Amino acid sequence: MKDEAITVYKHMKDLPSSRLLGTGTPMCAGCGGLLAVHQAYDILGEKTVFVNAAGCMTLLAVYPYTPFRGSWLYTAMASAPAGAQGVRDALDIQLAKGRIQPEEDLQVVVLTGDGAAYGMGLSSTSSAIEHGLDFIYLCYDNEGYANTGQQSSPATPHGAKTATSTGAQGFGGHKKDLFAIWAAHRPAYVATVIATEPVDLARKIEKAKNLKGPRLIIALSPCPTGWDFDPQETVEIGRLAVKTGMWPLKEYENGRVTHTKVPPQRAPVEEYLERQGRFAHLFKPERNEAVLAEIQAGVDEYWAEVEKIND
Amino acid sequence: MTRALITGNAAAAWGARLAGAEYVPAFPITPQTEIIETLAGWIDAGEMDCRLVTLESEHSMLTAAGAAASTGVRVFSATSSQGLLYGMEMIYAAPGNRAPFVLVNVSRGIQTPVTLEPDHNDVLATRDSGFLQLHCATCQEVLDSTLIAYRLAEDHRVRLPALVNLDGFYLSFTREPVDIPARTEVEKFLPPFNPETTRFHAGEPVSQGVVVLGGAYYSYFRYEQHLAAQRALEVYAEVAAEFEQEFGRRYDAVETYRSEDAEIVFFMIGSFSTKAKDAVDRLREAGQAVGLVRPRLLRPYPAEALRRALAGKQGVVVIDQNLSMGMGGVLHGELAGALYGQPGMPPVLASFIGGLGGRDIAAEEFYEMVEVTRKACQEGVTPPPRLLYTADELRQMRKLQAVAHAERREDAA
Ligand SMILES: Cc1ncc(C[n+]2csc(CCOP(=O)(O)OP(=O)(O)O)c2C)c(N)n1
Ligand code: SF4
Ligand SMILES: [Mg+2]
């Protein structure tokens, strides 16, 4: 692939060994979202201002502490992209007037969960993309309103049990396709990542960092608390999300979607589902064959579509 | 300086232009839209060095306003009614960041039912937010208050956003002669924005809007905002004095009109106070000792100045162009709180609700309100709050209801 020629991240050993993000945050043990944030931060660097919406990560900056070396602005659940707009515009105004120097400039990074990114913040996101805003949107997708106790969000997968979908069938809706929604706006870049594929993640953050305009990174973020699994399983569950094809790793650029890691032999989705308490009702007291088959069929259809396009 | 016949909206736009606003996040809403259109026109014509961005909502507009102010530029924005309510989360969020900017609100009644015409329920919904509030009665005052608002908001002792209010239609679309000062004159009064330590840029990291854990820490920051807002009272006096020196126009926190020797005074905010002034003149001609007391500054609340202005009066006609359902007039309740238990305060505060959704308050009604209040003073009993409405208005309403009923019957048939 031509990108690989320009990336500095080809192997695990190429990844930054420094850790920019401070420790001691109040995130849960095994938080997949925090993993993604810290891996991304190592590459984005400290010349950043994180613009945050309400969610678990809001608790990263609790007065008087912050794990960031750079800046932070909390806005509201609906409008982090508008906050990014205000910061970016104000930086540009001051750069143009010489009130700040180019080396004082900041990369503006929106950091929100899926509830904000797929739902409440979608209108302000669309507006920012439409303005061609020069920013990176980093969404840690834990597939629910985790901070308020993992209620169903627009990113909750079909069949999952959440605090507001407690019935035998789990969540009746389907995960919204945020990647496609962004791509339809023709932004500079969209990518899916997961912290358990750190080289792929690093390459995509590196690429986003070097582009201008609206850029989205969606990080599937296994969440021990909300998904109900032991914190030590985070990495395994993340790997299975990719291996089963449930979380396709891909990127959009110049009108084209490319899959960056196609699982050679997809493991059955059950391997991913059965390790998480939120899907336990699909296996016990008896197997819910209908829903399991539906989920598997959804994944198979997706990849069949991908293969058709790549042929 | 030039003198021109301009609308209240144009006066607000001139205020932003003369203040050297660098950034205007915008969203249209009647009757405010002319402000952002005027600014956009100047920017496009190269007459104003400013960036205007239309966001997709007032919530985003106010988020961007606060974020840009936190990044170190001078920000102006404007809205009205539903827009103000739509952005309310950020109206309450912005003051705590202590990054000042100026927001003009063109008052318009809020739904339901829907109306385009003014009253003060929209702006009073921001009452407890931490925004400073300046209320205007003339187009000149709109321009001048915008300049004063920047000085006040940006003062080191204050550092809070400020809202300048003007009434839709009565001011927004009414042309009055306005002195438009030259930018060079304004620059003497209002130097460039100093963002102090609140400014995002590489090298000096800042965290804004962070969480605190624990009520005592939270209280500390909330008290700080409150104390800053209170300090804005003395700062306002200084700024208004400087403004008068520079431009020759005087804007006390509380305007008094023929109230010195008055027995009964009107108490109200906004453009309808000019109607009250007319009524005062007529009543004075008829030999009645009547005056007007009008707070320009509603936040911070100029309690001391109000007590001075009202001491020794027999009665106050409090006219609320707003309605707190199940309670009554907001200004009335606040004024009672400021006067209660203080020596020499008027024994009667009579409450009247009027001017909702742009409903006029007729001269006769002003006379009648004085009559009711005078009688209450004589009897020593405060009358129950009155909702201004005439028999004729009720007749007209009944006619519409009859039409509505007839239409419904026809539909059913
Ligand atoms: C306007 C508004 N409504 C509701 C909330 C309550 N709230 C705080 S965090 C949160 C969940 C956010 O979900 P998501 O964006 O997925 O982030 P996560 O909690 O999963 O980290 C909600 C609903 C809020 N802060 N603001
Ligand atoms: S609830 Fe989930 S996303 Fe939130 S901090 Fe805990 S593990 Fe992370
Ligand atoms: Mg979430």
GROMACS .gro file of N, CA, C and O and ligand atoms in nm, chain A residues 54-57 74 77 113-116 120 140 142 144-148, chain B residues 89, ligand 1:
model
  102
   54ALA      N    1  -1.998   1.613   2.722
   54ALA     CA    2  -2.030   1.533   2.840
   54ALA      C    3  -2.016   1.384   2.813
   54ALA      O    4  -2.066   1.332   2.714
   55GLY      N    5  -1.948   1.315   2.902
   55GLY     CA    6  -1.928   1.172   2.890
   55GLY      C    7  -1.824   1.130   2.993
   55GLY      O    8  -1.779   1.211   3.073
   56CYS      N    9  -1.785   1.003   2.987
   56CYS     CA   10  -1.685   0.952   3.083
   56CYS      C   11  -1.559   1.038   3.083
   56CYS      O   12  -1.503   1.068   3.187
   57MET      N   13  -1.512   1.076   2.963
   57MET     CA   14  -1.382   1.145   2.954
   57MET      C   15  -1.386   1.286   3.011
   57MET      O   16  -1.282   1.348   3.030
   74TYR      N   17  -1.403   2.204   2.812
   74TYR     CA   18  -1.529   2.130   2.820
   74TYR      C   19  -1.641   2.221   2.768
   74TYR      O   20  -1.648   2.338   2.805
   77MET      N   21  -2.284   1.856   2.599
   77MET     CA   22  -2.298   1.730   2.528
   77MET      C   23  -2.322   1.752   2.378
   77MET      O   24  -2.274   1.676   2.294
  113GLY      N   25  -1.784   1.088   2.340
  113GLY     CA   26  -1.833   0.951   2.330
  113GLY      C   27  -1.925   0.937   2.211
  113GLY      O   28  -1.947   1.030   2.133
  114ASP      N   29  -1.982   0.816   2.200
  114ASP     CA   30  -2.071   0.788   2.088
  114ASP      C   31  -2.205   0.860   2.104
  114ASP      O   32  -2.266   0.903   2.006
  115GLY      N   33  -2.250   0.876   2.228
  115GLY     CA   34  -2.379   0.941   2.248
  115GLY      C   35  -2.379   1.080   2.188
  115GLY      O   36  -2.474   1.121   2.120
  116ALA      N   37  -2.270   1.153   2.210
  116ALA     CA   38  -2.257   1.286   2.152
  116ALA      C   39  -2.230   1.276   2.002
  116ALA      O   40  -2.293   1.345   1.922
  120MET      N   41  -2.663   1.344   1.995
  120MET     CA   42  -2.690   1.483   2.031
  120MET      C   43  -2.601   1.583   1.960
  120MET      O   44  -2.642   1.694   1.931
  140TYR      N   45  -1.466   0.810   2.111
  140TYR     CA   46  -1.448   0.679   2.174
  140TYR      C   47  -1.587   0.619   2.185
  140TYR      O   48  -1.676   0.672   2.249
  142ASN      N   49  -1.817   0.354   2.305
  142ASN     CA   50  -1.841   0.243   2.397
  142ASN      C   51  -1.985   0.194   2.386
  142ASN      O   52  -2.035   0.123   2.471
  144GLY      N   53  -2.286   0.313   2.410
  144GLY     CA   54  -2.393   0.343   2.505
  144GLY      C   55  -2.362   0.471   2.579
  144GLY      O   56  -2.252   0.526   2.568
  145TYR      N   57  -2.460   0.521   2.651
  145TYR     CA   58  -2.438   0.636   2.739
  145TYR      C   59  -2.374   0.582   2.866
  145TYR      O   60  -2.441   0.556   2.965
  146ALA      N   61  -2.243   0.564   2.861
  146ALA     CA   62  -2.174   0.492   2.968
  146ALA      C   63  -2.173   0.572   3.098
  146ALA      O   64  -2.195   0.518   3.206
  147ASN      N   65  -2.147   0.700   3.084
  147ASN     CA   66  -2.131   0.782   3.204
  147ASN      C   67  -2.256   0.785   3.291
  147ASN      O   68  -2.250   0.804   3.411
  148THR      N   69  -2.371   0.769   3.227
  148THR     CA   70  -2.496   0.772   3.303
  148THR      C   71  -2.545   0.631   3.333
  148THR      O   72  -2.658   0.612   3.378
  400GLU      N   73  -2.851   2.643   2.759
  400GLU     CA   74  -2.748   2.566   2.829
  400GLU      C   75  -2.614   2.640   2.827
  400GLU      O   76  -2.542   2.645   2.927
  725LIG     C1   77  -2.770   1.813   2.764
  725LIG     C2   78  -2.732   1.698   2.847
  725LIG     N1   79  -2.816   1.593   2.858
  725LIG     C3   80  -2.779   1.488   2.932
  725LIG     C4   81  -2.660   1.487   2.999
  725LIG     C5   82  -2.625   1.371   3.087
  725LIG     N2   83  -2.513   1.293   3.034
  725LIG     C6   84  -2.388   1.310   3.077
  725LIG     S1   85  -2.277   1.207   3.005
  725LIG     C7   86  -2.401   1.134   2.917
  725LIG     C8   87  -2.371   1.019   2.827
  725LIG     C9   88  -2.288   1.057   2.712
  725LIG     O1   89  -2.274   0.944   2.630
  725LIG     P1   90  -2.150   0.930   2.537
  725LIG     O2   91  -2.136   1.049   2.452
  725LIG     O3   92  -2.160   0.800   2.467
  725LIG     O4   93  -2.025   0.929   2.638
  725LIG     P2   94  -1.995   0.819   2.751
  725LIG     O5   95  -2.077   0.853   2.869
  725LIG     O6   96  -2.031   0.687   2.694
  725LIG     O7   97  -1.851   0.834   2.778
  725LIG    C10   98  -2.524   1.193   2.942
  725LIG    C11   99  -2.649   1.147   2.881
  725LIG    C12  100  -2.577   1.600   2.985
  725LIG     N3  101  -2.460   1.611   3.047
  725LIG     N4  102  -2.615   1.702   2.908
   0.00000   0.00000   0.00000
